[in-house]
CSV table of C-alpha atoms and ligand atoms in Angstrom, one decimal:
chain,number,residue,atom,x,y,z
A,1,UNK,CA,84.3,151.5,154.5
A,2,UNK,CA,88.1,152.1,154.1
A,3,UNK,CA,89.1,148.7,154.9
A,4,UNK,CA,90.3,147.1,151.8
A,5,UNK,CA,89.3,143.5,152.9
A,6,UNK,CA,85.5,144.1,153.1
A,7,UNK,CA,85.6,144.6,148.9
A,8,UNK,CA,86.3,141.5,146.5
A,9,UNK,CA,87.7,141.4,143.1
A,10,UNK,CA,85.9,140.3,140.4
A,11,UNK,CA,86.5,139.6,136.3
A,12,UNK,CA,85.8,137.2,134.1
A,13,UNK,CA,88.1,134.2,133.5
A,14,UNK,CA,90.0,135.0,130.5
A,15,UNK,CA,91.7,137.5,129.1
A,16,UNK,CA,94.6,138.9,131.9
A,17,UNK,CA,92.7,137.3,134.9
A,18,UNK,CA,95.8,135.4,136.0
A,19,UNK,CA,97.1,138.6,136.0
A,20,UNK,CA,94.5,141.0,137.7
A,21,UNK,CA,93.3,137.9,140.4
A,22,UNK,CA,97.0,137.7,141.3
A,23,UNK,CA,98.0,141.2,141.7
A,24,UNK,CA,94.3,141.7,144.0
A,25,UNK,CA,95.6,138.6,146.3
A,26,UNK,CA,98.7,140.7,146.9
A,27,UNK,CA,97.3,143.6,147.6
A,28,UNK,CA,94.9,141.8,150.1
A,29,UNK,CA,91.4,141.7,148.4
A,30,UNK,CA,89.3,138.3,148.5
A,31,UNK,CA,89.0,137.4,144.7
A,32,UNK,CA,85.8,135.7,142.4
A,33,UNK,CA,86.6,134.5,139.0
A,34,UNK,CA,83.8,133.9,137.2
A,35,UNK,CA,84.6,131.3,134.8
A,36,UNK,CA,83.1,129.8,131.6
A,37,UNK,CA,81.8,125.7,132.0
A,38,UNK,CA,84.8,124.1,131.0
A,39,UNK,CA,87.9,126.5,131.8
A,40,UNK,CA,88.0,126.6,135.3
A,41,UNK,CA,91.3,124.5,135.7
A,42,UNK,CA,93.2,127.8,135.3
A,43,UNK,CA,92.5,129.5,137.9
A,44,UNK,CA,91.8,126.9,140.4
A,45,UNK,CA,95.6,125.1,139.8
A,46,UNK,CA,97.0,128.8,139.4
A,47,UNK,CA,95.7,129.5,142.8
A,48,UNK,CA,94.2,133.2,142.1
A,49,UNK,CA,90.7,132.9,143.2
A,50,UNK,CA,88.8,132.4,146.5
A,51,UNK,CA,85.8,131.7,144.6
A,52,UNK,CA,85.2,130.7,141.4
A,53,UNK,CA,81.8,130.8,139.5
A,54,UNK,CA,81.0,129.0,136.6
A,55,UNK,CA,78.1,130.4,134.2
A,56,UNK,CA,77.8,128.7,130.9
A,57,UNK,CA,78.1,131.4,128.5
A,58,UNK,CA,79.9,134.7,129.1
A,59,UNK,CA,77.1,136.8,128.5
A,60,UNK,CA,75.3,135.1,131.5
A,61,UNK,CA,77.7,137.0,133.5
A,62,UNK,CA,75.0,140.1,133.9
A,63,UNK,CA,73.0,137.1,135.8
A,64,UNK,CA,75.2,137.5,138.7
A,65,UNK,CA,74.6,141.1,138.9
A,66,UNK,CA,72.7,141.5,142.4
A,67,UNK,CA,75.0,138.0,144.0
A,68,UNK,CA,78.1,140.2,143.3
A,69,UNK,CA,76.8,143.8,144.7
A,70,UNK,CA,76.4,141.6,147.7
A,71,UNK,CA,79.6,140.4,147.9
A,72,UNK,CA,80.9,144.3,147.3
A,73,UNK,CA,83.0,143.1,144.5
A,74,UNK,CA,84.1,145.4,142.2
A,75,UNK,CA,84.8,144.4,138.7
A,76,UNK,CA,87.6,144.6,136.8
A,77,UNK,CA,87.3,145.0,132.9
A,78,UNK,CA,89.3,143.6,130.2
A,79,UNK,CA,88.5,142.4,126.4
A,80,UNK,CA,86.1,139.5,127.1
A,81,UNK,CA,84.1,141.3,128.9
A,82,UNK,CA,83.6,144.1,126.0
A,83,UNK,CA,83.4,140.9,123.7
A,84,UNK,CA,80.5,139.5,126.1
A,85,UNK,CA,78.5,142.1,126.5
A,86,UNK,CA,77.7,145.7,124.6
A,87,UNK,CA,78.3,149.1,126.4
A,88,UNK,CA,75.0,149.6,127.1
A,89,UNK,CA,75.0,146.8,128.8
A,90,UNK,CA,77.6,147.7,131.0
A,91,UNK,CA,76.8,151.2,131.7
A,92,UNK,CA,73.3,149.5,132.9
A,93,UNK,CA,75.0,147.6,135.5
A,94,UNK,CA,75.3,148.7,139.1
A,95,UNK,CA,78.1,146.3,139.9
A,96,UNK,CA,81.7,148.8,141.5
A,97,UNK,CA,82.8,148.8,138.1
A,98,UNK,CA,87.0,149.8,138.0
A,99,UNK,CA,87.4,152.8,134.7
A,100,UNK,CA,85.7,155.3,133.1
A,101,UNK,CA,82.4,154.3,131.9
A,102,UNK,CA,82.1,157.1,129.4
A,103,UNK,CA,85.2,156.8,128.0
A,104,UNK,CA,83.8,153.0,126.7
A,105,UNK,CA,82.0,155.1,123.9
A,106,UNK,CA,84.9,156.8,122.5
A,107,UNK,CA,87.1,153.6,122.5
A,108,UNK,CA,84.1,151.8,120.9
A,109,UNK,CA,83.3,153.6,118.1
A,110,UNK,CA,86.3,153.7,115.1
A,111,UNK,CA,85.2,157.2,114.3
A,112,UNK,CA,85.2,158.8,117.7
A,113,UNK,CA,88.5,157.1,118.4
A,114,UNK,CA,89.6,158.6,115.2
A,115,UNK,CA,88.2,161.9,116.7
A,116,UNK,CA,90.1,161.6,119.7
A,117,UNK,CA,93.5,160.4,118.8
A,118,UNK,CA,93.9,163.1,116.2
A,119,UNK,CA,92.9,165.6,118.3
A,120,UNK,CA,95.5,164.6,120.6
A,121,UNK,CA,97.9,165.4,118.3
A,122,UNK,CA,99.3,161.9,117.1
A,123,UNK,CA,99.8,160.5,113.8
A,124,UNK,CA,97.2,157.9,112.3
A,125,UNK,CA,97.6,156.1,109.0
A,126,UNK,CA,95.2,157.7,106.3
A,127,UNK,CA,91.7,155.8,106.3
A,128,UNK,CA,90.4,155.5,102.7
A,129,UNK,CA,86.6,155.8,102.2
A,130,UNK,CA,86.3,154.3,99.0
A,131,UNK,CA,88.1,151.4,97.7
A,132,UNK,CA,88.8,153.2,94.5
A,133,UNK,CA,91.0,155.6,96.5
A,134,UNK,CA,93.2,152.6,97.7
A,135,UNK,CA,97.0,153.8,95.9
A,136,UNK,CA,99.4,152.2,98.6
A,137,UNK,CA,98.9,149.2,100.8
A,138,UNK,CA,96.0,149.3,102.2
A,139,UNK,CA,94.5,146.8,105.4
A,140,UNK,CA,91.3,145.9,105.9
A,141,UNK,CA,89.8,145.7,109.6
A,142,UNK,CA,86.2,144.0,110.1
A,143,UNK,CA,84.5,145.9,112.5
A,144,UNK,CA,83.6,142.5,114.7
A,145,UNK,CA,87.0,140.8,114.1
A,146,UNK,CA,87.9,139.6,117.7
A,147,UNK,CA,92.5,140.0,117.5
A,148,UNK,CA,92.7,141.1,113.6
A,149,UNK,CA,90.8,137.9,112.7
A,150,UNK,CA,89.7,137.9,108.9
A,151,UNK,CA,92.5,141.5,108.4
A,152,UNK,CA,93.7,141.6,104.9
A,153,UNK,CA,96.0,143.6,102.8
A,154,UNK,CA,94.7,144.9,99.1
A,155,UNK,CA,97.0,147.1,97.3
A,156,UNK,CA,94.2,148.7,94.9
A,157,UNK,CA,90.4,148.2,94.5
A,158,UNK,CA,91.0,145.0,92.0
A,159,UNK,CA,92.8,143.0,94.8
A,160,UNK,CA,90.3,144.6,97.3
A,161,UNK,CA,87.0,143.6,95.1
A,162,UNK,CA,88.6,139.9,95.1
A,163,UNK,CA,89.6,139.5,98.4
A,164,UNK,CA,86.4,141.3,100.1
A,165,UNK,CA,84.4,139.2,98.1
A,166,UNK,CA,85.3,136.1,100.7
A,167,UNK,CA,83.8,137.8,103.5
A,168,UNK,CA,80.7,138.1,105.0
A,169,UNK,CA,80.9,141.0,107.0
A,170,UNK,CA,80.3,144.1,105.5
A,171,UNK,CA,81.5,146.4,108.5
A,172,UNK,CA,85.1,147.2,108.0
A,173,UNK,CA,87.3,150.1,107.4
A,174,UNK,CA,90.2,150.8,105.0
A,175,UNK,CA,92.9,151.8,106.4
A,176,UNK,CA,96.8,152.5,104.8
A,177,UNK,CA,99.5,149.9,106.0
A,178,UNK,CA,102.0,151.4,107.5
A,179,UNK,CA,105.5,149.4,106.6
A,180,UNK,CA,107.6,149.4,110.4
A,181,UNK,CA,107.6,147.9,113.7
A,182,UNK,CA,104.3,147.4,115.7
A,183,UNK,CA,104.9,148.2,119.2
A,184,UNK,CA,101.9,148.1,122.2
A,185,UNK,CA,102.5,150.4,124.8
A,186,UNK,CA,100.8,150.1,128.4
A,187,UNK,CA,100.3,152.8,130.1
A,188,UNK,CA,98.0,153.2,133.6
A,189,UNK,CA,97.4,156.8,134.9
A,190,UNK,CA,96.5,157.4,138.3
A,191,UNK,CA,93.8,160.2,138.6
A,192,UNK,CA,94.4,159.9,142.4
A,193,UNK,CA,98.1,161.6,142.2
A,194,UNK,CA,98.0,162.5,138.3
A,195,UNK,CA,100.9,160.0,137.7
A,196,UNK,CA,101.4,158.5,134.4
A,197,UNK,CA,103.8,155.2,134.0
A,198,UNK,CA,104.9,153.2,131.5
A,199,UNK,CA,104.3,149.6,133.1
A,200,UNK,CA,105.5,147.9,129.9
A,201,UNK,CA,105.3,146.9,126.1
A,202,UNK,CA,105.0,144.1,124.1
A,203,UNK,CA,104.3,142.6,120.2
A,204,UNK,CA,101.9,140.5,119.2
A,205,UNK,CA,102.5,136.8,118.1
A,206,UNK,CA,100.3,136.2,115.0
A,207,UNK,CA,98.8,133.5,112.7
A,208,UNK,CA,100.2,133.6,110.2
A,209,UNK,CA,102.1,136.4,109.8
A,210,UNK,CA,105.0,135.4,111.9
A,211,UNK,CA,105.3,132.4,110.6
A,212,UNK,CA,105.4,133.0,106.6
A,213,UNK,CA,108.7,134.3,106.8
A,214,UNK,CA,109.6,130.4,107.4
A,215,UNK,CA,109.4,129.6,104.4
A,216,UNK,CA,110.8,130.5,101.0
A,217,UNK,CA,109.5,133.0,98.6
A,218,UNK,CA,108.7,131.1,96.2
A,219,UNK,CA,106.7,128.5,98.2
A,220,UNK,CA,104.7,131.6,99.7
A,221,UNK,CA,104.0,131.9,96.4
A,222,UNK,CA,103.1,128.6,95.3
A,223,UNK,CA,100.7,128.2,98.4
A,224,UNK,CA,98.9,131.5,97.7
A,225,UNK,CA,99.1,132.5,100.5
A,226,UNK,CA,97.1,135.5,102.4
A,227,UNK,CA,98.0,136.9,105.7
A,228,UNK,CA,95.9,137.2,108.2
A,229,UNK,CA,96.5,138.8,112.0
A,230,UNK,CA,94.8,136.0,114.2
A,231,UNK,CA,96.7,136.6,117.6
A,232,UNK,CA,97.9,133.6,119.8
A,233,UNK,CA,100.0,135.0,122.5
A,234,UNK,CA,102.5,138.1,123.2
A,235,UNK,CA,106.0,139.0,123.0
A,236,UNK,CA,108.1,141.3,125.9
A,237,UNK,CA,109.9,144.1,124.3
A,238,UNK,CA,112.1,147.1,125.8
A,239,UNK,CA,112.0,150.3,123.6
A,240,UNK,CA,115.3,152.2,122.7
A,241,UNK,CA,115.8,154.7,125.6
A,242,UNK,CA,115.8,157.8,123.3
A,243,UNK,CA,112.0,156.9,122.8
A,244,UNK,CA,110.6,156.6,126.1
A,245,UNK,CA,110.3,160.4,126.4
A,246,UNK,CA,108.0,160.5,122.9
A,247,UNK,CA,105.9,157.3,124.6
A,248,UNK,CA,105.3,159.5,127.7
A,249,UNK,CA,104.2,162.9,125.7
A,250,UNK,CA,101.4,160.4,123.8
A,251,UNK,CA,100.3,159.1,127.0
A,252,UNK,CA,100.3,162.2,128.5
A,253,UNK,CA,98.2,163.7,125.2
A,254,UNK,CA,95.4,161.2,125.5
A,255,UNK,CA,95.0,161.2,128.9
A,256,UNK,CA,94.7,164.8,128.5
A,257,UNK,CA,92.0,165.0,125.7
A,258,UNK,CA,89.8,162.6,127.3
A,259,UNK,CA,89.1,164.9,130.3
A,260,UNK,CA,87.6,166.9,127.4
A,261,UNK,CA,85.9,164.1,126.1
A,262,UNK,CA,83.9,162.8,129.7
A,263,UNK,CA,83.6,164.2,132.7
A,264,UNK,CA,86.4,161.7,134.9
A,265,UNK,CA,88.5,161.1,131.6
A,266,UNK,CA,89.9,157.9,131.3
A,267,UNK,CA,92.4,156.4,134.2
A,268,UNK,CA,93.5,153.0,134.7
A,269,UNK,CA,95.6,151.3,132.2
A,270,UNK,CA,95.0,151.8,129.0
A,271,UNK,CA,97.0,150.5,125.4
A,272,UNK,CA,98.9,152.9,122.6
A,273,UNK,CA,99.1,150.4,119.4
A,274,UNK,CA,101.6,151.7,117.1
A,275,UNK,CA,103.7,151.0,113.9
A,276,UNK,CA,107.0,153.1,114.2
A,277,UNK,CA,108.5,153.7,110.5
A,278,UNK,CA,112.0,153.5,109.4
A,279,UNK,CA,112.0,157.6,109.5
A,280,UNK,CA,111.3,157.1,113.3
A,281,UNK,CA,107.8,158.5,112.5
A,282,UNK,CA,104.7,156.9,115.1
A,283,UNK,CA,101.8,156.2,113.5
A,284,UNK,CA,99.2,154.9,116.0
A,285,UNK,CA,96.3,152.9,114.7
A,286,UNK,CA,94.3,152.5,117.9
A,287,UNK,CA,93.7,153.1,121.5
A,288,UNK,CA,92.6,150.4,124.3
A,289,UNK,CA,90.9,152.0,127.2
A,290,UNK,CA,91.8,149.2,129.7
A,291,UNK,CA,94.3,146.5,130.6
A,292,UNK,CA,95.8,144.9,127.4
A,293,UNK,CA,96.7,140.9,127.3
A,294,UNK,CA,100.2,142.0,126.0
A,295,UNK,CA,100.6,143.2,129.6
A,296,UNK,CA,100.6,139.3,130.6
A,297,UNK,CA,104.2,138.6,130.2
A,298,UNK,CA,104.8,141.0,133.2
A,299,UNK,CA,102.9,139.2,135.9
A,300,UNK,CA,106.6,139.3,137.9
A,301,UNK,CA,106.9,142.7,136.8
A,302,UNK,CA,108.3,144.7,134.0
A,303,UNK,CA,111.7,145.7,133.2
A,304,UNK,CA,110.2,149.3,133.8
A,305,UNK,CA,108.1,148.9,136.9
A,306,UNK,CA,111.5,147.1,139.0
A,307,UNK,CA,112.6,150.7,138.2
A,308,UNK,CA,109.9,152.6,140.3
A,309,UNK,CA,108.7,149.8,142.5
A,310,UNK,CA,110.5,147.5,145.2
A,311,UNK,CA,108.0,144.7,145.0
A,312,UNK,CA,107.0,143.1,141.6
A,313,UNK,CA,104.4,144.9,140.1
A,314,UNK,CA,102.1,143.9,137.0
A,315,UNK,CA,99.5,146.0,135.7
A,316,UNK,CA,97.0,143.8,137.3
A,317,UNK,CA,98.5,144.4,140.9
A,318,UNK,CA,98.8,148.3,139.4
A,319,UNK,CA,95.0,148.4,139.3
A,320,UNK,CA,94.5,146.8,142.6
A,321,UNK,CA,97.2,148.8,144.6
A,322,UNK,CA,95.0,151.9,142.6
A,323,UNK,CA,92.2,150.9,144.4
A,324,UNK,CA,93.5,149.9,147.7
A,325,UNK,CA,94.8,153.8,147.5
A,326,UNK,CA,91.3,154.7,146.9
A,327,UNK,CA,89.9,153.2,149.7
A,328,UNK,CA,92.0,154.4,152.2
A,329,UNK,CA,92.0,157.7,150.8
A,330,UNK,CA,88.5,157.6,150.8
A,331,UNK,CA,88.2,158.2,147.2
A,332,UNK,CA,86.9,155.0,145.8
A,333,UNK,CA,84.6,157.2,143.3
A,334,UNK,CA,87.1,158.9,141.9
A,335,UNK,CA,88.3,155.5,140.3
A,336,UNK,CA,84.7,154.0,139.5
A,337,UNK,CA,82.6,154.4,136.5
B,401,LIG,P1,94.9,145.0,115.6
B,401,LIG,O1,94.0,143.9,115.7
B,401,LIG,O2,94.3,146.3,115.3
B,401,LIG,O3,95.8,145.2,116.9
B,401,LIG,O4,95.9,144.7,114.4
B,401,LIG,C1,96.3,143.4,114.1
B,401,LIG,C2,97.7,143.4,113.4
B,401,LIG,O5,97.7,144.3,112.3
B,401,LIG,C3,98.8,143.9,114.3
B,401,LIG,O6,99.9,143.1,114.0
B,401,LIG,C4,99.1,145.3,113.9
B,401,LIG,O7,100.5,145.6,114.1
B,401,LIG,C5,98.8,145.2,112.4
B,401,LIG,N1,98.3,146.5,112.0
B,401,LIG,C6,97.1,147.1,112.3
B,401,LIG,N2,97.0,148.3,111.7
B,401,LIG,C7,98.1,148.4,110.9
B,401,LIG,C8,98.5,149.4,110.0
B,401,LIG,N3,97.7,150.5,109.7
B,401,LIG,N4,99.7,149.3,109.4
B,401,LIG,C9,100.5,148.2,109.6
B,401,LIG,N5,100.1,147.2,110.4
B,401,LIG,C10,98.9,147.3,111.1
């Protein structure tokens, strides 16, 4: 089957959707959102389905399992999806599934991440296993925090004892705040030609640290306030030139080591988060193995991709075009996990 039009698109309604529906439609697939009760109006006014399917919780999506084999739909996965259902879960399906399944493992786990990063040669902030060992800023990630929800900042074990004694969850890590710039780089590598781009970047949007800088000092003070890292949208950013060629190495490096760490590696697009210091030094506090939502300002395009492609090209179009190469290359395998 090389003809492109015999497969559908599929992904859940959320997320970058809007994004990855679109960019399927242009490259000519037939597209299925499936949808949660309630937030279909999306993606019928936006016009990016054929089909939509409504289930009534997201984890109801494994349901459709067999219906959308039949339909040769191939899914497409982003953060709801890992958020709905576990990785065993999804290596257990036999839906065309776009990505390195394998690779979900390492992205998963905060440890084997760890593993992987470092041994890809970046720079990580320090990760301190006991509070006692906090002696600079420290943030603390829960584990099941869905976009830095419930993140605080403790500057030694007093203020961590106080602060951690709010929470419930008990799965977190440590980890030293790095004081700089965050910066989210997406990346997609093509293990069809071995290409790695840079389709764009972007900063996150956060309550309510973007917004305590509104007000004075002293009434942050007053209020007692406590940041948290609760994300609400995205922010396009262009890098400095000089960087780009660093950004590319780090790609490049991870890309690299996964094909030590499974047996495809990971292609697709996948997410370099970073904090970049004052010295110009990188730190990198995590990887995303898939498309990022900070990749949904660029549904026209990015400032980077008008530079290597004539027609308007977001990252989800990039993962369909991927795929539509695939097929007529007959090589769909090579980008299916
Ligand atoms: P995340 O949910 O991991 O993407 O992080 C949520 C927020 O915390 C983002 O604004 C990050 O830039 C910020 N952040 C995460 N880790 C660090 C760190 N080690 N140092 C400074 N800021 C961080």
């Amino acid at each position: 089957m090389s003809n492109p039009k015999t497969y559908s698109i599929v992904t859940l309604g959320s997320h970058s959707a809007l994004q990855i529906l679109k960019g399927a439609k242009d490259e000519g697939f037939k597209t299925i959102a499936v949808v949660k009760k309630g937030f279909e109006e999306p993606y019928s006014s936006f016009k990016v389905a054929d089909e939509i399917i409504s289930i009534d919780e997201y984890p109801d999506f494994s349901k459709l399992e067999q219906q959308l084999i039949d339909k040769n739909a191939i899914l497409i996965p982003h953060g709801t999806l890992f958020a709905a259902c576990s990785v065993d879960q999804l290596k257990d399906n036999k839906m065309l599934y776009f990505g390195d399944k394998e690779v979900l493992a390492w992205e998963e786990s905060r440890i084997k991440q760890r593993q992987w990063l470092l041994g890809s040669g970046l720079t990580m902030p320090k990760i301190y296993a006991n509070p006692e060992d906090i002696d600079e800023p420290a943030i603390i990630k829960f584990n099941g925090a869905g976009g830095g929800k419930g993140y605080f900042l403790a500057k030694n074990k007093v203020e961590f004892e106080e602060k951690i004694a709010l929470h419930k969850d008990t799965t977190y890590i440590i980890q030293q705040y790095i004081i700089g710039n965050p910066i989210y780089i997406h990346y997609f590598y093509s293990p069809l030609n071995d290409e790695l781009e840079i389709m764009s970047m972007d900063k996150r949007y956060e309550t309510n640290v973007d917004s305590i800088g509104r007000i004075s000092a002293s009434d942050q003070l007053d209020l007692n306030l406590q940041t948290s890292y609760n994300i609400i949208g995205n922010i396009p950013i262009v890098a400095r030139e000089s960087m780009l060629a660093e950004f590319f190495k780090m790609g490049r490096a991870v890309v690299d080591k996964s094909k030590e760490l499974t047996s495809k590696g990971m292609f697709g697009p996948f997410c370099l988060e970073m904090v970049i210091t004052p010295d110009m030094e990188y730190f990198v506090f995590e990887i995303s193995a898939r498309i990022v939502a900070g990749s949904n300002p660029y549904i026209d395009g990015s400032p980077y991709t008008a530079l290597r492609y004539p027609e308007p090209m977001s990252t989800g179009r990039r993962i369909a075009r991927e795929i539509k190469n695939a097929i007529e290359q007959n090589k769909l395998d090579k980008v299916l996990g």
